[in-house]
C-alpha positions as CSV (number, residue, x, y, z in Angstrom):
1,X,44.4,189.4,-83.8
2,X,42.7,187.1,-81.4
3,X,41.8,188.6,-78.0
4,X,41.7,186.0,-75.2
5,X,38.6,186.6,-73.2
6,X,38.6,183.4,-71.1
7,X,41.4,183.4,-68.4
8,X,41.3,179.7,-67.9
9,X,41.8,179.0,-71.6
10,X,44.6,181.5,-72.0
11,X,46.5,180.3,-68.9
12,X,46.3,176.7,-70.1
13,X,48.0,177.8,-73.4
14,X,50.9,179.7,-71.7
15,X,51.7,177.1,-69.0
16,X,53.8,174.8,-71.3
17,X,56.0,177.8,-72.4
18,X,56.7,178.9,-68.8
19,X,57.5,175.4,-67.7
20,X,59.9,174.9,-70.6
21,X,61.8,178.2,-69.8
22,X,62.0,177.2,-66.1
23,X,63.4,173.8,-66.9
24,X,66.0,175.3,-69.1
25,X,67.2,177.7,-66.4
26,X,67.4,174.9,-63.8
27,X,69.4,172.7,-66.2
28,X,71.9,175.5,-66.9
29,X,72.3,176.2,-63.2
30,X,73.0,172.5,-62.5
31,X,75.7,172.4,-65.2
32,X,77.4,175.5,-63.8
33,X,77.3,174.1,-60.3
34,X,78.9,170.8,-61.4
35,X,81.6,172.6,-63.3
36,X,82.4,174.8,-60.2
37,X,82.5,171.7,-58.0
38,X,85.0,170.0,-60.3
39,X,87.2,173.1,-60.4
40,X,87.1,173.3,-56.5
41,X,88.1,169.7,-56.1
42,X,91.0,170.1,-58.5
43,X,92.2,173.3,-56.7
44,X,91.9,172.1,-53.2
45,X,92.3,168.3,-53.6
46,X,95.0,168.3,-50.9
47,X,92.5,169.3,-48.1
48,X,91.0,165.8,-47.9
49,X,87.7,165.1,-46.2
50,X,89.3,163.8,-43.1
51,X,91.5,167.0,-42.4
52,X,91.2,168.2,-38.8
53,X,91.6,171.9,-37.8
54,X,92.5,172.5,-34.1
55,X,91.3,175.5,-32.4
56,X,92.7,176.4,-28.9
57,X,90.1,177.3,-26.4
58,X,92.3,177.7,-23.4
59,X,94.3,180.8,-24.5
60,X,98.1,181.2,-23.9
61,X,99.9,178.7,-21.7
62,X,102.0,181.4,-20.0
63,X,100.9,184.6,-18.3
64,X,103.2,187.2,-16.7
65,X,101.5,189.6,-14.2
66,X,102.3,192.2,-11.6
67,X,100.2,193.2,-8.6
68,X,101.8,196.7,-8.4
69,X,102.3,198.7,-11.6
70,X,104.2,201.5,-9.8
71,X,106.7,201.2,-7.0
72,X,107.7,204.3,-5.1
73,X,111.0,204.5,-3.2
74,X,113.9,206.9,-2.7
75,X,117.6,207.2,-3.5
76,X,119.8,204.9,-1.3
77,X,116.9,202.6,-0.4
78,X,116.0,199.1,-1.8
79,X,113.1,198.4,-4.0
80,X,111.3,195.3,-5.2
81,X,109.6,195.3,-8.6
82,X,106.9,192.7,-8.4
83,X,106.5,190.1,-11.2
84,X,104.9,186.6,-11.3
85,X,104.3,184.1,-14.0
86,X,101.7,181.4,-14.3
87,X,102.3,178.3,-16.5
88,X,99.8,175.9,-17.8
89,X,99.8,172.9,-15.3
90,X,99.9,170.5,-18.2
91,X,103.3,171.7,-19.3
92,X,106.3,169.7,-18.3
93,X,108.9,171.5,-16.1
94,X,111.3,173.5,-18.2
95,X,114.9,173.9,-16.8
96,X,115.6,176.4,-19.6
97,X,112.8,178.8,-18.6
98,X,114.4,182.3,-18.7
99,X,113.6,185.4,-16.8
100,X,114.8,188.7,-18.2
101,X,114.6,192.2,-16.8
102,X,115.3,195.3,-19.0
103,X,115.0,199.1,-18.4
104,X,113.0,200.9,-21.1
105,X,114.0,204.3,-22.5
106,X,111.5,207.1,-22.4
107,X,110.4,206.4,-26.0
108,X,110.3,202.6,-25.6
109,X,112.6,202.3,-28.6
110,X,115.5,200.8,-26.7
111,X,116.0,198.4,-23.8
112,X,118.9,198.4,-21.4
113,X,119.8,194.9,-20.0
114,X,119.4,194.7,-16.2
115,X,119.3,191.0,-15.2
116,X,118.9,187.6,-16.8
117,X,118.3,184.2,-15.0
118,X,118.0,180.7,-16.5
119,X,118.2,177.9,-14.0
120,X,121.3,178.3,-11.9
121,X,122.8,180.8,-14.3
122,X,122.3,184.5,-13.3
123,X,123.8,187.7,-14.6
124,X,123.4,191.4,-13.9
125,X,124.6,194.1,-16.4
126,X,126.2,197.5,-16.4
127,X,125.6,199.8,-13.5
128,X,123.2,197.3,-12.1
129,X,126.0,194.7,-11.6
130,X,126.0,193.5,-8.1
131,X,122.9,195.5,-7.1
132,X,120.1,193.3,-8.4
133,X,118.8,189.8,-7.8
134,X,115.5,187.9,-8.0
135,X,113.4,187.8,-4.9
136,X,112.7,184.1,-5.3
137,X,109.7,184.2,-2.9
138,X,108.1,181.3,-4.6
139,X,108.3,178.9,-7.5
140,X,106.7,181.4,-9.9
141,X,108.2,184.6,-8.5
142,X,110.2,186.7,-11.0
143,X,110.3,189.9,-8.9
144,X,113.4,191.9,-9.1
145,X,115.2,193.5,-6.1
146,X,117.3,196.6,-6.7
147,X,119.6,197.6,-3.8
148,X,121.1,201.1,-3.1
149,X,118.9,202.9,-5.6
150,X,120.4,205.7,-7.6
151,X,118.8,208.7,-9.3
152,X,119.4,207.0,-12.7
153,X,117.3,203.9,-11.6
154,X,114.1,205.9,-12.0
155,X,112.0,204.7,-14.9
156,X,110.1,201.8,-16.4
157,X,111.2,198.2,-16.3
158,X,110.1,195.2,-18.3
159,X,109.8,191.7,-16.8
160,X,109.9,189.0,-19.5
161,X,109.5,185.3,-19.1
162,X,110.4,182.9,-21.9
163,X,109.2,179.4,-21.7
164,X,110.1,177.5,-24.9
165,X,107.8,179.0,-27.5
166,X,105.7,180.8,-24.9
167,X,106.7,184.4,-24.1
168,X,104.9,187.1,-22.0
169,X,105.9,190.5,-20.5
170,X,104.7,193.1,-18.0
171,X,106.0,196.6,-17.3
172,X,106.6,198.0,-13.8
173,X,107.4,201.7,-13.1
174,X,110.0,202.7,-10.4
175,X,109.3,206.2,-9.1
176,X,111.5,208.1,-6.6
177,X,110.5,210.6,-3.9
178,X,112.3,213.8,-4.7
179,X,112.1,217.3,-6.0
180,X,112.4,219.0,-9.4
181,X,114.2,222.4,-9.4
182,X,115.1,224.8,-12.3
183,X,118.7,225.5,-12.8
184,X,121.0,227.8,-14.8
185,X,124.8,228.4,-14.3
186,X,126.8,231.5,-13.6
187,X,126.9,232.3,-17.3
188,X,123.2,233.2,-17.1
189,X,120.0,231.9,-18.5
190,X,119.6,230.0,-21.8
191,X,123.2,229.0,-22.0
192,X,123.0,225.2,-21.8
193,X,122.8,222.8,-24.7
194,X,121.5,219.3,-23.7
195,X,124.9,217.8,-22.9
196,X,125.8,220.9,-20.8
197,X,122.5,220.5,-19.0
198,X,123.2,216.9,-18.1
199,X,126.6,217.9,-16.7
200,X,125.1,220.8,-14.8
201,X,122.6,218.6,-13.0
202,X,125.1,216.0,-12.2
203,X,127.4,218.6,-10.7
204,X,124.6,219.6,-8.4
205,X,123.8,216.1,-7.2
206,X,120.9,215.6,-9.6
207,X,119.9,214.3,-13.0
208,X,117.9,215.9,-15.8
209,X,114.2,215.6,-14.9
210,X,111.7,213.6,-17.0
211,X,108.4,215.1,-18.2
212,X,106.5,213.0,-15.7
213,X,108.6,214.5,-12.9
214,X,108.1,218.0,-14.1
215,X,104.4,217.4,-14.6
216,X,104.1,216.2,-10.9
217,X,106.1,219.3,-9.8
218,X,103.7,221.5,-11.8
219,X,100.7,219.8,-10.1
220,X,102.5,220.6,-6.8
221,X,102.6,224.3,-7.6
222,X,105.9,224.8,-9.5
223,X,105.8,227.9,-11.6
224,X,108.8,228.9,-13.7
225,X,108.8,231.2,-16.7
226,X,112.0,229.9,-18.4
227,X,112.1,226.9,-20.7
228,X,114.4,224.1,-19.5
229,X,115.7,220.8,-20.9
230,X,114.0,217.5,-20.0
231,X,115.5,214.1,-20.2
232,X,113.7,213.3,-23.5
233,X,115.4,216.2,-25.3
234,X,112.4,218.5,-25.2
235,X,112.3,222.0,-23.7
236,X,109.3,222.8,-21.5
237,X,108.3,225.0,-18.6
238,X,105.5,224.9,-16.0
239,X,103.0,227.7,-15.5
240,X,100.5,227.8,-12.7
241,X,99.7,231.5,-12.9
242,X,99.5,232.5,-16.6
243,X,100.7,236.0,-17.4
244,X,101.7,238.0,-20.4
245,X,105.4,237.0,-20.7
246,X,104.7,233.5,-19.5
247,X,102.4,231.6,-21.8
248,X,100.1,234.6,-22.4
249,X,97.6,236.3,-20.2
250,X,94.2,234.6,-20.1
251,X,95.6,231.2,-21.1
252,X,95.1,228.1,-19.0
253,X,97.8,226.8,-16.6
254,X,99.9,224.0,-17.8
255,X,103.3,222.7,-18.9
256,X,104.3,224.7,-22.0
257,X,106.1,222.6,-24.5
258,X,108.6,223.7,-27.2
259,X,108.9,220.1,-28.5
260,X,112.1,218.1,-29.2
261,X,115.0,220.4,-29.8
262,X,118.5,220.1,-31.3
263,X,120.7,218.9,-28.4
264,X,123.8,220.5,-29.8
265,X,122.6,223.9,-31.1
266,X,119.6,224.9,-28.9
267,X,120.3,226.4,-25.5
268,X,118.0,226.6,-22.5
269,X,118.0,226.3,-18.8
270,X,117.4,222.8,-17.3
271,X,115.0,221.1,-14.9
272,X,116.9,218.9,-12.5
273,X,115.6,216.1,-10.2
274,X,117.1,215.0,-6.9
275,X,116.1,212.7,-4.1
276,X,117.0,211.8,-0.6
277,X,120.6,211.7,0.4
278,X,122.7,209.8,3.0
279,X,124.4,212.4,5.0
280,X,124.0,215.7,6.8
281,X,123.2,219.1,5.2
282,X,123.8,222.1,7.5
283,X,124.7,225.8,7.8
284,X,128.2,226.1,9.2
285,X,128.4,228.4,12.2
286,X,131.4,230.6,11.7
287,X,132.6,233.8,13.5
288,X,132.8,235.8,10.3
289,X,131.4,236.1,6.8
290,X,133.4,234.3,4.1
291,X,134.7,234.6,0.5
292,X,133.9,231.6,-1.7
293,X,137.3,230.1,-1.3
294,X,137.2,230.6,2.5
295,X,133.8,228.9,2.5
296,X,135.1,225.8,0.7
297,X,138.0,225.6,3.2
298,X,135.8,226.1,6.2
299,X,133.6,223.1,5.2
300,X,136.7,221.0,4.6
301,X,138.1,221.9,8.0
302,X,134.8,220.7,9.5
303,X,135.2,217.3,7.8
304,X,132.7,218.1,5.1
305,X,132.4,219.7,1.7
306,X,130.6,222.7,0.5
307,X,127.0,221.7,-0.3
308,X,125.5,221.5,-3.7
309,X,122.3,223.1,-5.0
310,X,120.5,219.7,-5.2
311,X,121.3,218.9,-1.6
312,X,119.8,222.2,-0.4
313,X,116.6,221.5,-2.4
314,X,116.4,218.0,-1.0
315,X,116.9,219.2,2.6
316,X,114.3,221.9,2.1
317,X,111.6,219.8,0.4
318,X,112.1,216.4,2.0
319,X,113.3,217.3,5.4
320,X,111.8,220.7,5.9
321,X,115.1,222.4,6.4
322,X,114.7,226.1,7.2
323,X,117.4,228.7,7.6
324,X,117.2,232.5,7.1
325,X,120.9,232.9,6.3
326,X,122.2,233.4,2.8
327,X,125.2,231.0,2.2
328,X,127.6,229.9,-0.5
329,X,127.0,226.7,-2.4
330,X,129.4,224.7,-4.6
331,X,128.4,226.3,-7.9
332,X,129.3,229.8,-6.6
333,X,125.6,230.8,-6.1
334,X,124.2,232.1,-2.8
335,X,120.9,230.7,-1.6
336,X,118.9,230.0,1.6
337,X,116.0,227.6,2.3
338,X,112.8,228.7,3.9
339,X,110.1,226.2,5.0
340,X,108.3,228.6,7.3
341,X,107.6,231.9,5.5
342,X,107.9,234.9,7.9
343,X,108.8,238.6,7.8
344,X,112.2,239.2,6.2
345,X,112.5,235.5,5.3
346,X,110.4,234.8,2.2
347,X,107.2,236.2,3.7
348,X,104.9,235.0,0.9
349,X,105.9,231.4,0.3
350,X,108.1,228.5,1.3
351,X,111.0,228.4,-1.2
352,X,114.7,228.2,-1.8
353,X,115.7,231.8,-2.2
354,X,118.3,232.7,-4.7
355,X,120.6,235.7,-4.2
356,X,122.5,235.3,-7.5
357,X,126.1,234.6,-8.3
358,X,128.1,237.3,-6.5
359,X,131.8,238.0,-6.8
360,X,133.5,235.1,-5.1
361,X,136.0,237.5,-3.4
362,X,133.4,239.3,-1.4
363,X,133.1,238.4,2.3
364,X,129.4,238.8,2.5
365,X,128.0,235.3,3.2
366,X,128.1,232.2,5.3
367,X,128.3,228.7,3.9
368,X,126.2,225.5,3.7
369,X,128.1,222.2,4.1
370,X,127.3,218.6,3.4
371,X,128.9,215.7,5.3
372,X,128.2,212.3,3.7
373,X,127.7,209.2,5.9
374,X,130.5,207.4,4.1
């Protein structure tokens, strides 16, 4: 076996072998590349070398915006939900441009038609019929005006502008000044399924409160240790002072949530919401105490009707009504509103005091009446 002792001589012998192996590898790579190129040309021969791909650098040609995401008003007033749209100036005028307003349900799964406009054609829908129109403050103004607001108008609205193939939307919330109050009927607590709860609130000049409304009431100090229905079908209750039977001692304050419940089978109280009213709420001065039937007749004789629970809460919260006299209300309950706590009249806090559902035949109370402006 020959041992190579001279590096130069050994390297000169090995060089031809290395070059030969390298050349073979390069030749193989070239053949594979040519084969791949042929396959690519066959697979994508329709592309062509002069094909042009357009990339838009200017974004959408239509934008819908609002300068006020939440509008706050009150029942009976008018409100304007702001919405404007901006079109690309290069676009030709479109006489078929369409503006559409819808009201969103709490879960965003359904939209209720409110108003549609396309050129000179305009249409309002359902309970909004005759109460809504576009503000038309400018060429690109799509703002919606709602007249004579009702409690049911509370919620979120979507402004949509459709311009040919272009389409954009924005959401505006309509909030109402008002008050949330817990309610249960003469039957007692935890006796209302969801549909009974809706009816109970309506009978007291209110609607079932939303979670957002209950949350704001909790932030304002509402503490109630009985679960009540909310408009989304859940049962919840607000606790500001946690205690053993109410959320647990040592727990943090908050709105306790039982989650979505069976609207037919489950029974709770209800949280109602009411707002300003057009009329006069007052305690009727009468020479004697009254039974319930006498109270109803006394209000009617005065050109009014016996007041509802929601009207008392609205007068107390929104107008500061204060009267230290227990009186009948329409549901057969006896209550009185205290805005200025004092001895013998809710000494610890401002509140609507509840005296229960007494026997309607007992002549023990006065009466609160309501006289509408209409």
